[in-house]
mmCIF file of C-alpha atoms in Angstrom:
data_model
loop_
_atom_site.group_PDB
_atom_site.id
_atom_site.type_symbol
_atom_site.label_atom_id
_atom_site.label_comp_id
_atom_site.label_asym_id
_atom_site.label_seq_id
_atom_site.Cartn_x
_atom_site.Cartn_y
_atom_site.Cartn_z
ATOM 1 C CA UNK A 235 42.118 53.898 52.915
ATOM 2 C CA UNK A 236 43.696 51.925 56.045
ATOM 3 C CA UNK A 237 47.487 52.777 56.473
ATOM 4 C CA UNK A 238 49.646 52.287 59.203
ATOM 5 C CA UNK A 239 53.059 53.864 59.384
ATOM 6 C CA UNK A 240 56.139 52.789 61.547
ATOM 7 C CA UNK A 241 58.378 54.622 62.932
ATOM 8 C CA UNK A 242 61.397 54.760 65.993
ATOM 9 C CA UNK A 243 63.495 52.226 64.931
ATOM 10 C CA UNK A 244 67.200 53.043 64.902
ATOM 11 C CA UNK A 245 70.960 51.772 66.418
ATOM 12 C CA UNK A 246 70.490 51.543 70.406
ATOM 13 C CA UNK A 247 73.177 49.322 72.746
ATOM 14 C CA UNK A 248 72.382 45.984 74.368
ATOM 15 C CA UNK A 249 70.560 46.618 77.494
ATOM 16 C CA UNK A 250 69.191 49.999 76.217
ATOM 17 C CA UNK A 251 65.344 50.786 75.295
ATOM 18 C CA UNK A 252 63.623 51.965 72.282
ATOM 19 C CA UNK A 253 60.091 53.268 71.768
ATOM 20 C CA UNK A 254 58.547 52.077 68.187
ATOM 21 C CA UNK A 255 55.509 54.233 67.449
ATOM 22 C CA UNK A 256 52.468 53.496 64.303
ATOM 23 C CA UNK A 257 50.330 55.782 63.382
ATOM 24 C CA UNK A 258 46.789 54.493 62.034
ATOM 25 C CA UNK A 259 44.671 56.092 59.367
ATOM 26 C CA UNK A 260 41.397 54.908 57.600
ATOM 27 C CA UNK A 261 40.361 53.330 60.407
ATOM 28 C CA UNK A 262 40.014 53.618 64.379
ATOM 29 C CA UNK A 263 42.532 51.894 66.646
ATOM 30 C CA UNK A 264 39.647 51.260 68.965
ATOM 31 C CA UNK A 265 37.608 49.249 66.918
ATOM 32 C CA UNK A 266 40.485 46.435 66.173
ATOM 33 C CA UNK A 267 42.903 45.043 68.170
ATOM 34 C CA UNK A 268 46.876 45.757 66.688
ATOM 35 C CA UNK A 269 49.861 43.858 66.734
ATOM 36 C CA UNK A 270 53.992 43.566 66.252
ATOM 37 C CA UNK A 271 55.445 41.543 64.148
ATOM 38 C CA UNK A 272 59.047 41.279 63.960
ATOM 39 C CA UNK A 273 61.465 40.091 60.933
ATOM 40 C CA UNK A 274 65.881 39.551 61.865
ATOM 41 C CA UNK A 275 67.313 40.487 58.804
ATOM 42 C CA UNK A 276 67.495 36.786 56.694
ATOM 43 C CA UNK A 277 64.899 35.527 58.817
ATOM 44 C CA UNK A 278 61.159 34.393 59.096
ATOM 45 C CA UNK A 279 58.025 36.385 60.911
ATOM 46 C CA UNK A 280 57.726 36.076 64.270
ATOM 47 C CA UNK A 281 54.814 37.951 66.550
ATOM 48 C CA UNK A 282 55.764 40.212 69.114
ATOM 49 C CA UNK A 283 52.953 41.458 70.929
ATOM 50 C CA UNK A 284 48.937 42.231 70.632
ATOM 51 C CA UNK A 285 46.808 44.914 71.873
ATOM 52 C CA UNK A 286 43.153 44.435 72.308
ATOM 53 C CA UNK A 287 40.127 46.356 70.702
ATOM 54 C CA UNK A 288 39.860 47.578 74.257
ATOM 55 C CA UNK A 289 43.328 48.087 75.090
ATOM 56 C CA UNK A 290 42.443 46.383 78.441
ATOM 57 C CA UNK A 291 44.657 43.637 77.334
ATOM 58 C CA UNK A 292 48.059 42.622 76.328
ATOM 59 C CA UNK A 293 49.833 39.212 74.881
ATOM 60 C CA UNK A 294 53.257 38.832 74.227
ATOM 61 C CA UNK A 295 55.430 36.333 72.533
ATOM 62 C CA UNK A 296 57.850 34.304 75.111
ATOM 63 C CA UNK A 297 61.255 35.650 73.541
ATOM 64 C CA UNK A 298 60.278 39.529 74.505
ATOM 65 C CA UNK A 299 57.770 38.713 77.895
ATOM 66 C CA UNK A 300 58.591 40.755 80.630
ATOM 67 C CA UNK A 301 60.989 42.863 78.654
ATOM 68 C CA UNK A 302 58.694 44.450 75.470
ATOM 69 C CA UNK A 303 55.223 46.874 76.787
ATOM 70 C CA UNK A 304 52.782 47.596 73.612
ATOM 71 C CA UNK A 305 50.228 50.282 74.541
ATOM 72 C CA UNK A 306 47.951 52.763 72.748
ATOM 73 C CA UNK A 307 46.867 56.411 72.381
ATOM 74 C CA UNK A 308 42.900 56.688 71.361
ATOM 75 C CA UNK A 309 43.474 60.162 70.797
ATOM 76 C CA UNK A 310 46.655 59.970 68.283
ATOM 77 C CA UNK A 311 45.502 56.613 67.113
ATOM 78 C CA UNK A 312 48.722 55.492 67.861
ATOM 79 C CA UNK A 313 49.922 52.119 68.974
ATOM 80 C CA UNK A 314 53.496 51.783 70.675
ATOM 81 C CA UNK A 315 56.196 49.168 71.531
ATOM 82 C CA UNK A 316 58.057 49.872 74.629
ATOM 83 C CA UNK A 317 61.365 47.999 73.838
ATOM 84 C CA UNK A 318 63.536 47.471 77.111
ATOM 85 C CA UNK A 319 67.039 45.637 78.111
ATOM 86 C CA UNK A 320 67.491 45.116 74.441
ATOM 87 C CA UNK A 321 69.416 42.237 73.448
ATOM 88 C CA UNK A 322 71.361 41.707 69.819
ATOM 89 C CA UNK A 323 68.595 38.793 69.143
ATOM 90 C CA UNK A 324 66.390 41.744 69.386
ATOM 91 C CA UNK A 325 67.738 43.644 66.285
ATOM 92 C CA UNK A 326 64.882 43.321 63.277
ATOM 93 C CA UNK A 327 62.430 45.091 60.763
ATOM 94 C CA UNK A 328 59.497 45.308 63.091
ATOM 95 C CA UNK A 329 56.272 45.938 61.881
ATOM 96 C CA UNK A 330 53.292 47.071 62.809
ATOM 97 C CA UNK A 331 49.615 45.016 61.869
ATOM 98 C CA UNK A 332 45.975 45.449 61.993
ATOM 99 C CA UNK A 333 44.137 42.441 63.102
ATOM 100 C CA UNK A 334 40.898 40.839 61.692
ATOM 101 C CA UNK A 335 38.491 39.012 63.548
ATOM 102 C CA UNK A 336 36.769 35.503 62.907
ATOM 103 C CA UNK A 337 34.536 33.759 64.438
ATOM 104 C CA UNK A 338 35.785 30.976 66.218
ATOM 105 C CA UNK A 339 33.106 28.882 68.592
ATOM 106 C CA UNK A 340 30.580 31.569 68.269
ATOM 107 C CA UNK A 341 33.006 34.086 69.826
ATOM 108 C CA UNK A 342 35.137 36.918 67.286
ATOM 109 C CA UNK A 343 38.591 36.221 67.674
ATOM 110 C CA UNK A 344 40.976 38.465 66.129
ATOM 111 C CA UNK A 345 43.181 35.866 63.777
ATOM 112 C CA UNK A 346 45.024 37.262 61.171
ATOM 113 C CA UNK A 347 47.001 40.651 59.952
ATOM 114 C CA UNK A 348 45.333 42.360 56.940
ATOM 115 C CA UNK A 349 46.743 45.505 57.328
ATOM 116 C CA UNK A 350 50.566 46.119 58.006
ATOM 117 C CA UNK A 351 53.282 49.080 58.197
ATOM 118 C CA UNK A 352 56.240 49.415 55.977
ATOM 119 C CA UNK A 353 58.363 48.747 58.983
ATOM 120 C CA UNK A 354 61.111 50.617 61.051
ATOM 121 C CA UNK A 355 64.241 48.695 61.632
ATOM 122 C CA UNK A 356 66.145 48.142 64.528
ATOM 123 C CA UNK A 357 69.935 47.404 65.556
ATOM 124 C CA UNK A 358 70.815 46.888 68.845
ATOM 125 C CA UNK A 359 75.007 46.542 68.500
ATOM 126 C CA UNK A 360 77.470 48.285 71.205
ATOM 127 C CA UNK B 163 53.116 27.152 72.247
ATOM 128 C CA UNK B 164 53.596 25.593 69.115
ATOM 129 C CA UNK B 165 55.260 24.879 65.642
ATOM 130 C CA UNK B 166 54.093 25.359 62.313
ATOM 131 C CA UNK B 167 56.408 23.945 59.543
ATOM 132 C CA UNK B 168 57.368 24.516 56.049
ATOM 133 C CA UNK B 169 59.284 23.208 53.450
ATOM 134 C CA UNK B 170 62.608 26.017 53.227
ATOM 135 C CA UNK B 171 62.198 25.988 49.684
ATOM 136 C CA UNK B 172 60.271 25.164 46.620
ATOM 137 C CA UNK B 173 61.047 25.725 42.745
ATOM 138 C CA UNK B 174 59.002 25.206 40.037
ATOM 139 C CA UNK B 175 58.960 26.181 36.186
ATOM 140 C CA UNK B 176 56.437 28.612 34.925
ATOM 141 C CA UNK B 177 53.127 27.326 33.908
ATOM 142 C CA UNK B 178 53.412 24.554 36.189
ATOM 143 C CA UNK B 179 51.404 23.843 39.856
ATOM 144 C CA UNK B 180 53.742 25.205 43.028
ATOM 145 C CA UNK B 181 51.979 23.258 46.541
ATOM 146 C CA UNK B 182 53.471 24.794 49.892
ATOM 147 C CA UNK B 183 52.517 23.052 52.666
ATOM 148 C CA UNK B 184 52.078 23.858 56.360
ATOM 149 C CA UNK B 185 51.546 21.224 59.081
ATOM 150 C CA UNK B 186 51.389 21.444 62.722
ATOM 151 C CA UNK B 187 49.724 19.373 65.506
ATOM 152 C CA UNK B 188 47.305 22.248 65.994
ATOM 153 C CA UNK B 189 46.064 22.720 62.309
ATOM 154 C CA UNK B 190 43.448 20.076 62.917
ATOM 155 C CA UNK B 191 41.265 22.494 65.018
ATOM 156 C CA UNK B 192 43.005 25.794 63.727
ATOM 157 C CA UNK B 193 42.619 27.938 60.855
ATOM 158 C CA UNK B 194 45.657 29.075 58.691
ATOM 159 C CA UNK B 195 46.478 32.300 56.958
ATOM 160 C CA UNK B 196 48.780 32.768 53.949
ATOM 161 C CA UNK B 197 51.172 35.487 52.947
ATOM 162 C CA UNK B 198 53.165 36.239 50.569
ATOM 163 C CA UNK B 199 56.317 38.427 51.285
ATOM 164 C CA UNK B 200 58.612 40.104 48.622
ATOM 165 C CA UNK B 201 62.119 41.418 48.805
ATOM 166 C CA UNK B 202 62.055 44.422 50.473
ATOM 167 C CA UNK B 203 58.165 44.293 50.932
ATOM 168 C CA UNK B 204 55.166 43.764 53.994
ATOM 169 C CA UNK B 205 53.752 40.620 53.738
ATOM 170 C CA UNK B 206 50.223 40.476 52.269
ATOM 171 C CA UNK B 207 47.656 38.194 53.046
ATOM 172 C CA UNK B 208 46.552 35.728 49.887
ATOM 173 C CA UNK B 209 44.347 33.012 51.918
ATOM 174 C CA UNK B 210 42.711 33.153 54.694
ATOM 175 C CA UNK B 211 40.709 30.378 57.065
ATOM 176 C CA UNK B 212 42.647 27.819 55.262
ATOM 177 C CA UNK B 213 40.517 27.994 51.723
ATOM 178 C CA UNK B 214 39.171 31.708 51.185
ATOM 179 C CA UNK B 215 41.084 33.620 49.130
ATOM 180 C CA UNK B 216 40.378 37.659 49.170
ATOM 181 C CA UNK B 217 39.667 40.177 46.818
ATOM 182 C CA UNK B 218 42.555 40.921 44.457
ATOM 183 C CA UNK B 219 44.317 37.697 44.945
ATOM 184 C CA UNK B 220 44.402 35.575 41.452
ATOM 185 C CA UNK B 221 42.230 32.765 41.126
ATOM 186 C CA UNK B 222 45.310 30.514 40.480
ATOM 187 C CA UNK B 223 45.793 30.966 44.427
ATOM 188 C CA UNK B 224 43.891 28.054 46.156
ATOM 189 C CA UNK B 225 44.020 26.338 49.826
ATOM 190 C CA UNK B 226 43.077 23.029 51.100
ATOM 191 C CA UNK B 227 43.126 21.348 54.813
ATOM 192 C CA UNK B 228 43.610 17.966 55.324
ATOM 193 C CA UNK B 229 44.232 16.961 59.297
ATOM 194 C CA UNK B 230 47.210 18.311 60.193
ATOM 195 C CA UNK B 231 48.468 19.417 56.870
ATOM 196 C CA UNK B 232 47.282 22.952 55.467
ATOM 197 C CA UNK B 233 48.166 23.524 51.568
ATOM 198 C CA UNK B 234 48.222 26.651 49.234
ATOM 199 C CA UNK B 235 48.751 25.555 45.801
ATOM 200 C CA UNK B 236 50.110 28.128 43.298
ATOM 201 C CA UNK B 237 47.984 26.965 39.491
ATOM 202 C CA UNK B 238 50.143 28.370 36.273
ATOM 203 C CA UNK B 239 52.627 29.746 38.443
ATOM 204 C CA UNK B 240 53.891 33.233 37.181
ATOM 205 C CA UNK B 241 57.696 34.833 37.550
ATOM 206 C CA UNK B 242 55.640 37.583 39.776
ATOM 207 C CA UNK B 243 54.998 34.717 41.425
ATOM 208 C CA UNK B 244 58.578 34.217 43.373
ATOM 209 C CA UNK B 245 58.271 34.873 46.808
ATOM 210 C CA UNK B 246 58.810 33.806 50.637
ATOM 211 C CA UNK B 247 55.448 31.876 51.572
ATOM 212 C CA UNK B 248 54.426 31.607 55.406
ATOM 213 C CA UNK B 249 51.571 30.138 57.216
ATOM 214 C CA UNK B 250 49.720 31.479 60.508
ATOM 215 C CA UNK B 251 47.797 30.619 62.855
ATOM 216 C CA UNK B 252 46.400 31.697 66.419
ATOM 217 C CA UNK B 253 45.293 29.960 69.383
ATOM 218 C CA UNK B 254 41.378 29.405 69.783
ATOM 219 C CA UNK B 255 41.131 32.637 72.547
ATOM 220 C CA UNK B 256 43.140 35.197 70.208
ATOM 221 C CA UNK B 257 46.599 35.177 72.781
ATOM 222 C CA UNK B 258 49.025 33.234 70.654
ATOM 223 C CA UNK B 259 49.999 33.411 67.025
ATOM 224 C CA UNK B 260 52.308 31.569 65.563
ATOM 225 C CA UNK B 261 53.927 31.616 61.871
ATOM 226 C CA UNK B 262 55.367 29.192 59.851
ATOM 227 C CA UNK B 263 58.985 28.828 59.188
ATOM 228 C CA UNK B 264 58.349 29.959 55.256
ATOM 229 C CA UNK B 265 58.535 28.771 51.685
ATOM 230 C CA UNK B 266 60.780 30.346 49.281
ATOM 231 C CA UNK B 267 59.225 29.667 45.910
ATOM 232 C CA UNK B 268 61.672 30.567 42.663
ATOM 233 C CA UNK B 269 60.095 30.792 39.639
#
């Protein structure tokens, strides 16, 4: 059975970091690639960030590029979220998501979350 | 980037035929995914490439794609029914995805 579960969230200042961690089970990290997807309280989805099968590569959405690292452990099968300069805009249930690939022009693309976390929240508030 | 949009809201009585759309410049080359979200509750996938609905999902769940204009249409709508609705989509070389603003259906 796939499960992933979040955890790290918690109360941190504007312009501090955070580290969100998901653990994966049923399934191996390196095989799919794994995403962030974030939720302000009141709010719609919005993606944070995506990890590749590989872990060779990294996307991010523009409100956290440059500021937000996602990264992976093969041997924990463990993906992470590096949260840094933290900003009250920044404060939401995040969640963490398997991907599933399509084929799209011949080439598998991953495209949509089938698997997510129960999410960890966080507050950034001084 | 882009925009996916969504109607903020959409009620209908019980028994009768819910239709959420989702339209967006990009939808014409694009596949969408559906969720569903409830109140204190992960989101969980009930279509996916626009008209394939997987296992588990009721058969009164249904897509369609027309141009720009993605639909999921809710047949004999239930109470269990009432929930926030968003589309998704992702760019065609897997770096950008992009939700829709979300349907709140009430039941």
């Amino acid at each position: 059975e796939v499960r992933l579960l979040d955890s790290g969230g918690g109360l941190v200042q504007p312009g501090g970091s955070l580290r969100l961690s998901c653990g994966a089970s049923g399934f191996a990290i390196t095989s799919y690639a794994m995403a962030w997807v974030r939720q302000a309280p009141g709010k719609g989805l919005e993606w944070v960030s995506t990890i590749s099968g590989s872990g060779t590569k990294t996307y991010y959405g523009d409100s956290v590029k440059g500021r937000f690292t996602m990264s992976r452990d093969y041997s924990g099968n463990t993906v992470y979220l590096q949260m840094d300069s933290l900003r009250a805009e920044d404060a939401a249930l995040y969640y963490c998501a398997k991907l599933a690939s399509v084929p799209i022009f011949g080439v598998l693309i991953p495209s949509y979350f089938d698997y997510w976390g129960q999410g960890t929240r966080v507050t950034v508030s001084s | 980037s882009y925009e996916l949009t969504q109607a903020p809201s959409v009620s209908v009585s019980p028994g009768q035929t819910a239709r959420i759309t989702c339209s967006g410049d990009a939808l014409a080359k694009q596949n969408v995914y559906w969720y569903q979200q409830k109140p204190g509750q992960a989101p969980v996938m009930v279509m996916y490439q626009d008209t394939e609905r997987p296992s588990g999902i009721p058969e009164r769940f249904s897509g369609s794609s027309s141009g720009t204009v993605v639909t999921l249409t809710i047949s004999g709508v239930q109470a269990e029914d009432e929930a926030d609705y968003y589309c998704q989509s992702v760019d065609t070389s897997g770096t950008f995805y992009v939700f829709g603003t979300g349907t709140r259906v009430t039941v």
